[in-house]
């Protein structure tokens, strides 16, 4: 796979799965944009990636839940790099608790970032992609969006909604050479999973046929394929990277 000349935006790209995606795309020749709420860390990550892979990498401030912030970020990318070929909607948050204890603010915060945030970013790049008659959008969903998870009514709803967004947008933009797909990771060690109780981690392990947690790099490989020209005839699809949890 060759990404020379391509520009990729990865939201929430400063660490974890997002960073693994950015590093993989940069290794294959893409110019990458690390768009994150933590500007200092985003710029630090971009600098490290540029130093290793010798391709342009920039860090930009982004609050995906704020449409004005998203518009400013995309304008900055176009001004500095001239185009947007790939968007990876990776930014996400959790506020897990049972629905009886969940505050309305917990619901709003998760839906605003995970679902509205992805919608904001898609809307901001799609006009440019349509003019180019080329684009790749990859949304990071979750197995929780496919099967639901107790204590995650907000997170599961946001990730299920992201699958619906993926399929609807794929139909809207297909005629302009733009594909829209989703990757649904299973249990991957990240900042979002570090605080899970050990007994919950142990019970989750029993649900994974391959008998281990996944790696950020394995999710990045799936995203990279969807973002490539080799996947030009694939759109509106959801690929689970979950060790077999969701096999049917």
Tab-separated table of C-alpha atoms in Angstrom:
chain	number	residue	atom	x	y	z
A	1	UNK	CA	0.000	0.000	0.000
A	2	UNK	CA	1.282	3.406	-0.999
A	3	UNK	CA	0.068	6.662	0.563
A	4	UNK	CA	2.586	9.026	-1.044
A	5	UNK	CA	0.978	12.423	-1.639
A	6	UNK	CA	-2.015	11.625	0.583
A	7	UNK	CA	-3.034	13.759	3.579
A	8	UNK	CA	-4.672	12.025	6.531
A	9	UNK	CA	-6.422	13.578	9.540
A	10	UNK	CA	-6.570	11.400	12.644
A	11	UNK	CA	-8.724	12.769	15.455
A	12	UNK	CA	-7.616	11.859	18.959
A	13	UNK	CA	-4.327	10.850	17.395
A	14	UNK	CA	-1.843	11.689	20.117
A	15	UNK	CA	-1.816	8.244	21.771
A	16	UNK	CA	-3.221	4.719	21.743
A	17	UNK	CA	-5.080	3.532	18.659
A	18	UNK	CA	-5.007	6.982	17.071
A	19	UNK	CA	-1.238	7.223	17.299
A	20	UNK	CA	-0.811	3.707	15.928
A	21	UNK	CA	-2.967	4.663	12.934
A	22	UNK	CA	-0.995	7.853	12.332
A	23	UNK	CA	2.327	6.030	12.555
A	24	UNK	CA	1.206	3.332	10.119
A	25	UNK	CA	-0.053	5.824	7.538
A	26	UNK	CA	3.102	7.923	7.867
A	27	UNK	CA	5.290	4.834	7.471
A	28	UNK	CA	3.534	4.191	4.157
A	29	UNK	CA	4.077	7.732	2.903
A	30	UNK	CA	1.117	9.831	4.058
A	31	UNK	CA	1.329	13.307	5.536
A	32	UNK	CA	-0.523	13.046	8.841
A	33	UNK	CA	-2.432	15.517	10.978
A	34	UNK	CA	-2.703	14.732	14.682
A	35	UNK	CA	-5.872	16.583	15.712
A	36	UNK	CA	-6.482	16.523	19.445
A	37	UNK	CA	-7.737	18.565	22.393
A	38	UNK	CA	-4.237	18.479	23.896
A	39	UNK	CA	-2.297	20.656	21.467
A	40	UNK	CA	1.076	20.222	23.183
A	41	UNK	CA	0.881	16.425	23.082
A	42	UNK	CA	-0.512	16.486	19.534
A	43	UNK	CA	2.453	18.550	18.364
A	44	UNK	CA	4.854	16.321	20.295
A	45	UNK	CA	3.420	13.179	18.688
A	46	UNK	CA	3.523	14.799	15.243
A	47	UNK	CA	7.140	15.794	15.753
A	48	UNK	CA	8.116	12.268	16.757
A	49	UNK	CA	6.316	10.756	13.758
A	50	UNK	CA	7.885	13.241	11.336
A	51	UNK	CA	11.318	12.531	12.788
A	52	UNK	CA	10.971	8.785	12.302
A	53	UNK	CA	9.177	8.573	8.963
A	54	UNK	CA	10.454	11.729	7.222
A	55	UNK	CA	7.046	12.818	6.000
A	56	UNK	CA	5.138	15.964	7.019
A	57	UNK	CA	3.250	15.574	10.286
A	58	UNK	CA	1.522	18.392	12.127
A	59	UNK	CA	-0.377	18.670	15.393
A	60	UNK	CA	-3.484	20.820	15.562
A	61	UNK	CA	-5.926	21.759	18.301
A	62	UNK	CA	-9.345	20.147	17.923
A	63	UNK	CA	-12.511	19.835	19.974
A	64	UNK	CA	-14.594	17.510	17.813
A	65	UNK	CA	-17.795	18.414	19.664
A	66	UNK	CA	-17.395	22.062	18.595
A	67	UNK	CA	-18.230	22.556	14.904
A	68	UNK	CA	-16.311	25.855	14.789
A	69	UNK	CA	-13.173	24.134	16.113
A	70	UNK	CA	-13.551	21.404	13.493
A	71	UNK	CA	-13.957	23.935	10.683
A	72	UNK	CA	-10.863	25.838	11.828
A	73	UNK	CA	-8.822	22.634	11.952
A	74	UNK	CA	-9.796	21.607	8.419
A	75	UNK	CA	-9.069	25.113	7.121
A	76	UNK	CA	-5.613	24.907	8.709
A	77	UNK	CA	-4.950	21.535	7.082
A	78	UNK	CA	-5.946	22.824	3.662
A	79	UNK	CA	-3.806	25.938	4.131
A	80	UNK	CA	-0.729	23.975	5.209
A	81	UNK	CA	-1.029	20.733	3.231
A	82	UNK	CA	-3.383	21.626	0.373
A	83	UNK	CA	-5.831	18.723	0.517
A	84	UNK	CA	-7.590	16.136	2.696
A	85	UNK	CA	-7.665	12.559	1.419
A	86	UNK	CA	-8.286	10.524	4.560
A	87	UNK	CA	-10.283	11.191	7.720
A	88	UNK	CA	-10.099	8.796	10.654
A	89	UNK	CA	-12.689	9.577	13.317
A	90	UNK	CA	-10.932	8.088	16.314
A	91	UNK	CA	-11.596	10.619	19.105
A	92	UNK	CA	-13.705	9.089	21.845
A	93	UNK	CA	-14.554	9.238	25.533
A	94	UNK	CA	-16.279	7.021	28.082
A	95	UNK	CA	-18.320	7.813	31.186
A	96	UNK	CA	-19.400	4.356	32.230
A	97	UNK	CA	-22.012	3.655	34.860
A	98	UNK	CA	-25.377	1.964	35.181
A	99	UNK	CA	-28.265	3.963	33.746
A	100	UNK	CA	-29.794	4.492	37.200
A	101	UNK	CA	-26.634	6.334	38.244
A	102	UNK	CA	-25.849	8.006	34.926
A	103	UNK	CA	-26.230	11.762	34.857
A	104	UNK	CA	-27.626	13.503	31.822
A	105	UNK	CA	-24.266	15.239	31.475
A	106	UNK	CA	-22.588	11.806	31.155
A	107	UNK	CA	-24.887	10.931	28.269
A	108	UNK	CA	-24.411	14.294	26.546
A	109	UNK	CA	-20.620	14.309	26.882
A	110	UNK	CA	-20.190	10.865	25.317
A	111	UNK	CA	-22.670	11.410	22.480
A	112	UNK	CA	-21.225	14.861	21.741
A	113	UNK	CA	-17.692	13.539	21.275
A	114	UNK	CA	-18.208	10.046	19.904
A	115	UNK	CA	-21.127	10.615	17.551
A	116	UNK	CA	-21.689	14.324	16.974
A	117	UNK	CA	-17.924	14.798	16.838
A	118	UNK	CA	-17.575	12.304	14.002
A	119	UNK	CA	-20.511	13.920	12.193
A	120	UNK	CA	-18.895	17.356	12.573
A	121	UNK	CA	-15.642	16.089	11.082
A	122	UNK	CA	-17.303	14.250	8.202
A	123	UNK	CA	-19.329	17.325	7.317
A	124	UNK	CA	-16.200	19.512	7.399
A	125	UNK	CA	-14.155	17.380	4.979
A	126	UNK	CA	-16.743	15.956	2.619
A	127	UNK	CA	-17.045	19.034	0.383
A	128	UNK	CA	-13.293	19.020	-0.290
A	129	UNK	CA	-13.325	15.281	-0.936
A	130	UNK	CA	-16.236	15.643	-3.350
A	131	UNK	CA	-14.350	18.297	-5.314
A	132	UNK	CA	-11.347	15.973	-5.464
A	133	UNK	CA	-13.634	13.079	-6.392
A	134	UNK	CA	-11.622	11.063	-3.917
A	135	UNK	CA	-11.755	10.385	-0.206
A	136	UNK	CA	-11.511	7.773	2.494
A	137	UNK	CA	-13.413	8.110	5.775
A	138	UNK	CA	-12.884	5.500	8.488
A	139	UNK	CA	-14.916	5.673	11.691
A	140	UNK	CA	-13.744	3.912	14.834
A	141	UNK	CA	-16.765	2.204	16.338
A	142	UNK	CA	-16.613	-0.620	18.914
A	143	UNK	CA	-17.911	-4.085	19.683
A	144	UNK	CA	-19.998	-2.241	22.275
A	145	UNK	CA	-21.833	-0.629	19.367
A	146	UNK	CA	-22.566	-4.037	17.871
A	147	UNK	CA	-23.631	-5.981	20.965
A	148	UNK	CA	-24.123	-3.431	23.741
A	149	UNK	CA	-22.393	-3.488	27.083
A	150	UNK	CA	-23.924	-3.141	30.544
A	151	UNK	CA	-22.915	0.136	32.139
A	152	UNK	CA	-22.343	1.716	28.746
A	153	UNK	CA	-25.745	2.850	27.496
A	154	UNK	CA	-24.164	6.131	26.430
A	155	UNK	CA	-21.014	4.650	24.866
A	156	UNK	CA	-22.818	1.752	23.173
A	157	UNK	CA	-25.449	4.113	21.758
A	158	UNK	CA	-22.773	6.446	20.406
A	159	UNK	CA	-20.830	3.645	18.743
A	160	UNK	CA	-23.975	2.034	17.299
A	161	UNK	CA	-24.982	5.444	15.966
A	162	UNK	CA	-21.569	5.747	14.344
A	163	UNK	CA	-22.271	2.581	12.369
A	164	UNK	CA	-25.538	4.079	11.128
A	165	UNK	CA	-23.727	7.284	10.198
A	166	UNK	CA	-21.137	5.225	8.300
A	167	UNK	CA	-23.707	3.398	6.198
A	168	UNK	CA	-25.836	6.470	5.460
A	169	UNK	CA	-22.885	8.658	4.479
A	170	UNK	CA	-21.421	5.867	2.351
A	171	UNK	CA	-24.582	5.962	0.230
A	172	UNK	CA	-24.491	9.760	-0.039
A	173	UNK	CA	-20.934	10.125	-1.322
A	174	UNK	CA	-20.197	6.919	-3.226
A	175	UNK	CA	-20.773	8.507	-6.626
A	176	UNK	CA	-17.900	10.937	-5.959
A	177	UNK	CA	-15.294	8.259	-5.316
A	178	UNK	CA	-15.488	8.537	-1.529
A	179	UNK	CA	-15.685	5.438	0.646
A	180	UNK	CA	-16.912	5.370	4.241
A	181	UNK	CA	-16.256	2.372	6.454
A	182	UNK	CA	-16.005	1.552	10.145
A	183	UNK	CA	-13.678	-0.527	12.288
A	184	UNK	CA	-15.081	-1.990	15.502
A	185	UNK	CA	-12.261	-2.844	17.911
A	186	UNK	CA	-12.715	-5.310	20.724
A	187	UNK	CA	-10.692	-5.018	23.903
A	188	UNK	CA	-7.505	-3.074	23.194
A	189	UNK	CA	-5.194	-1.753	25.966
A	190	UNK	CA	-5.642	2.041	25.831
A	191	UNK	CA	-6.236	4.915	28.224
A	192	UNK	CA	-9.970	4.166	27.981
A	193	UNK	CA	-9.534	0.591	29.241
A	194	UNK	CA	-6.803	1.098	31.854
A	195	UNK	CA	-9.266	1.820	34.658
A	196	UNK	CA	-11.497	-1.213	34.152
A	197	UNK	CA	-11.706	-3.467	37.246
A	198	UNK	CA	-9.502	-6.556	36.981
A	199	UNK	CA	-12.453	-8.903	37.490
A	200	UNK	CA	-14.197	-7.290	34.522
A	201	UNK	CA	-11.057	-7.690	32.417
A	202	UNK	CA	-10.884	-11.356	33.399
A	203	UNK	CA	-14.523	-11.956	32.478
A	204	UNK	CA	-14.024	-10.223	29.135
A	205	UNK	CA	-11.052	-12.446	28.345
A	206	UNK	CA	-13.321	-15.498	28.518
A	207	UNK	CA	-15.365	-14.052	25.638
A	208	UNK	CA	-12.389	-13.800	23.269
A	209	UNK	CA	-11.787	-16.996	21.254
A	210	UNK	CA	-8.194	-15.989	20.477
A	211	UNK	CA	-7.562	-15.712	24.215
A	212	UNK	CA	-5.873	-12.319	24.342
A	213	UNK	CA	-6.501	-8.601	24.093
A	214	UNK	CA	-5.735	-6.900	20.817
A	215	UNK	CA	-2.994	-4.418	20.025
A	216	UNK	CA	-3.436	-0.843	18.750
A	217	UNK	CA	-1.295	-1.805	15.766
A	218	UNK	CA	-3.793	-4.497	14.777
A	219	UNK	CA	-6.601	-1.956	14.677
A	220	UNK	CA	-4.330	0.389	12.739
A	221	UNK	CA	-3.758	-2.294	10.107
A	222	UNK	CA	-7.499	-2.594	9.463
A	223	UNK	CA	-7.908	1.178	9.263
A	224	UNK	CA	-4.959	1.444	6.889
A	225	UNK	CA	-6.542	-1.094	4.547
A	226	UNK	CA	-9.855	0.798	4.449
A	227	UNK	CA	-7.918	4.028	3.776
A	228	UNK	CA	-5.979	2.509	0.897
A	229	UNK	CA	-6.639	2.354	-2.822
A	230	UNK	CA	-6.795	-1.429	-2.482
A	231	UNK	CA	-10.125	-0.959	-0.666
A	232	UNK	CA	-11.624	1.272	-3.371
A	233	UNK	CA	-14.544	-1.131	-3.971
A	234	UNK	CA	-15.476	-1.470	-0.295
A	235	UNK	CA	-17.835	1.006	1.348
A	236	UNK	CA	-20.478	1.051	4.066
A	237	UNK	CA	-18.876	-1.889	5.861
A	238	UNK	CA	-17.995	-2.624	9.482
A	239	UNK	CA	-14.915	-4.734	10.256
A	240	UNK	CA	-14.598	-6.163	13.764
A	241	UNK	CA	-11.049	-6.417	15.112
A	242	UNK	CA	-11.918	-8.328	18.252
A	243	UNK	CA	-10.235	-11.710	18.457
A	244	UNK	CA	-13.448	-13.427	17.386
A	245	UNK	CA	-15.813	-11.994	20.010
A	246	UNK	CA	-18.474	-11.021	17.525
A	247	UNK	CA	-18.189	-13.866	15.029
A	248	UNK	CA	-21.508	-15.053	13.643
